[in-house]
Structures are given as structure tokens and as C-alpha cells.
Amino acid sequence: MKMMVLHGSPRKNGNSDMLTDYFLKGMREIGDAELDHVYVNDLRIRSCQGCLFWTLKASY
């Protein structure tokens, strides 16, 4: 099973981070799980600028 946790808190090692770690630990103990823990605050997310770049790429 594949799971991804999107962690939105800007503070690492806070309460929600601790709860997430307990959750992921429990999921690992259950069995065969592929887990990702993504800190959304660490990502560089930019809004669409309407450049139509995606039209040039066949993979989109």
C-alpha cells in the first residue's frame, strides 16, 4: 500500500509532527507500506502564470 502524508505545519518537530510520526510508525508495523512524508512548507509552489509551457511538453 502506498501512503503520502502532506504535512502543512510550518513548525517541524511540533505536536502535529509528533502525531504524524506515531501514525507512520504504526503504519510501518502493520505491514508492507510505502510511505512518504512531505513537508508542504518546504516546497516551492508557484501559481500558474498562463505561459502555456505545458503545451510544449508531451509528458503533461
PDB file of C-alpha atoms in Angstrom:
ATOM      1  CA  MET A   1       0.000   0.000   0.000  1.00  0.00           C
ATOM      2  CA  LYS A   2       1.255   3.487  -0.834  1.00  0.00           C
ATOM      3  CA  MET A   3       0.591   6.385   1.503  1.00  0.00           C
ATOM      4  CA  MET A   4       1.626  10.019   1.496  1.00  0.00           C
ATOM      5  CA  VAL A   5       1.315  12.409   4.412  1.00  0.00           C
ATOM      6  CA  LEU A   6       1.168  16.058   3.389  1.00  0.00           C
ATOM      7  CA  HIS A   7       2.332  17.941   6.441  1.00  0.00           C
ATOM      8  CA  GLY A   8       1.184  21.559   6.323  1.00  0.00           C
ATOM      9  CA  SER A   9       2.516  22.900   9.613  1.00  0.00           C
ATOM     10  CA  PRO A  10       5.356  25.415   9.275  1.00  0.00           C
ATOM     11  CA  ARG A  11       6.932  24.155  12.521  1.00  0.00           C
ATOM     12  CA  LYS A  12       8.935  20.948  12.333  1.00  0.00           C
ATOM     13  CA  ASN A  13       9.151  18.815  15.486  1.00  0.00           C
ATOM     14  CA  GLY A  14       5.926  20.289  16.838  1.00  0.00           C
ATOM     15  CA  ASN A  15       2.838  18.461  18.094  1.00  0.00           C
ATOM     16  CA  SER A  16       1.428  17.645  14.664  1.00  0.00           C
ATOM     17  CA  ASP A  17       4.833  16.359  13.564  1.00  0.00           C
ATOM     18  CA  MET A  18       4.947  14.065  16.605  1.00  0.00           C
ATOM     19  CA  LEU A  19       1.443  12.750  15.855  1.00  0.00           C
ATOM     20  CA  THR A  20       2.399  12.168  12.225  1.00  0.00           C
ATOM     21  CA  ASP A  21       5.480  10.214  13.289  1.00  0.00           C
ATOM     22  CA  TYR A  22       3.357   7.986  15.551  1.00  0.00           C
ATOM     23  CA  PHE A  23       0.908   7.415  12.712  1.00  0.00           C
ATOM     24  CA  LEU A  24       3.674   6.494  10.252  1.00  0.00           C
ATOM     25  CA  LYS A  25       5.316   4.207  12.815  1.00  0.00           C
ATOM     26  CA  GLY A  26       2.005   2.385  13.266  1.00  0.00           C
ATOM     27  CA  MET A  27       1.541   2.035   9.511  1.00  0.00           C
ATOM     28  CA  ARG A  28       5.039   0.554   9.167  1.00  0.00           C
ATOM     29  CA  GLU A  29       4.255  -2.005  11.871  1.00  0.00           C
ATOM     30  CA  ILE A  30       1.053  -3.116  10.125  1.00  0.00           C
ATOM     31  CA  GLY A  31       2.866  -4.434   7.108  1.00  0.00           C
ATOM     32  CA  ASP A  32       4.023  -3.718   3.606  1.00  0.00           C
ATOM     33  CA  ALA A  33       3.552   0.026   3.258  1.00  0.00           C
ATOM     34  CA  GLU A  34       5.397   2.525   1.095  1.00  0.00           C
ATOM     35  CA  LEU A  35       5.258   5.812   2.982  1.00  0.00           C
ATOM     36  CA  ASP A  36       6.138   9.383   2.049  1.00  0.00           C
ATOM     37  CA  HIS A  37       6.191  12.294   4.492  1.00  0.00           C
ATOM     38  CA  VAL A  38       6.140  15.601   2.631  1.00  0.00           C
ATOM     39  CA  TYR A  39       6.556  18.936   4.366  1.00  0.00           C
ATOM     40  CA  VAL A  40       4.467  21.263   2.212  1.00  0.00           C
ATOM     41  CA  ASN A  41       6.151  24.318   3.729  1.00  0.00           C
ATOM     42  CA  ASP A  42       9.494  23.142   2.280  1.00  0.00           C
ATOM     43  CA  LEU A  43       8.127  23.008  -1.271  1.00  0.00           C
ATOM     44  CA  ARG A  44       8.431  25.866  -3.704  1.00  0.00           C
ATOM     45  CA  ILE A  45       4.922  26.130  -5.094  1.00  0.00           C
ATOM     46  CA  ARG A  46       4.254  28.820  -7.645  1.00  0.00           C
ATOM     47  CA  SER A  47       0.955  29.798  -9.136  1.00  0.00           C
ATOM     48  CA  CYS A  48       0.103  29.458 -12.809  1.00  0.00           C
ATOM     49  CA  GLN A  49       1.244  32.419 -14.889  1.00  0.00           C
ATOM     50  CA  GLY A  50      -0.643  31.420 -18.030  1.00  0.00           C
ATOM     51  CA  CYS A  51       2.535  30.832 -20.055  1.00  0.00           C
ATOM     52  CA  LEU A  52       1.160  27.613 -21.652  1.00  0.00           C
ATOM     53  CA  PHE A  53       4.538  25.888 -21.091  1.00  0.00           C
ATOM     54  CA  TRP A  54       2.688  22.598 -20.517  1.00  0.00           C
ATOM     55  CA  THR A  55       1.524  22.666 -24.163  1.00  0.00           C
ATOM     56  CA  LEU A  56       5.150  22.259 -25.281  1.00  0.00           C
ATOM     57  CA  LYS A  57       5.714  19.098 -23.231  1.00  0.00           C
ATOM     58  CA  ALA A  58       4.215  15.803 -24.393  1.00  0.00           C
ATOM     59  CA  SER A  59       4.534  14.340 -20.876  1.00  0.00           C
ATOM     60  CA  TYR A  60       1.920  16.676 -19.366  1.00  0.00           C
TER      61      TYR A  60
END
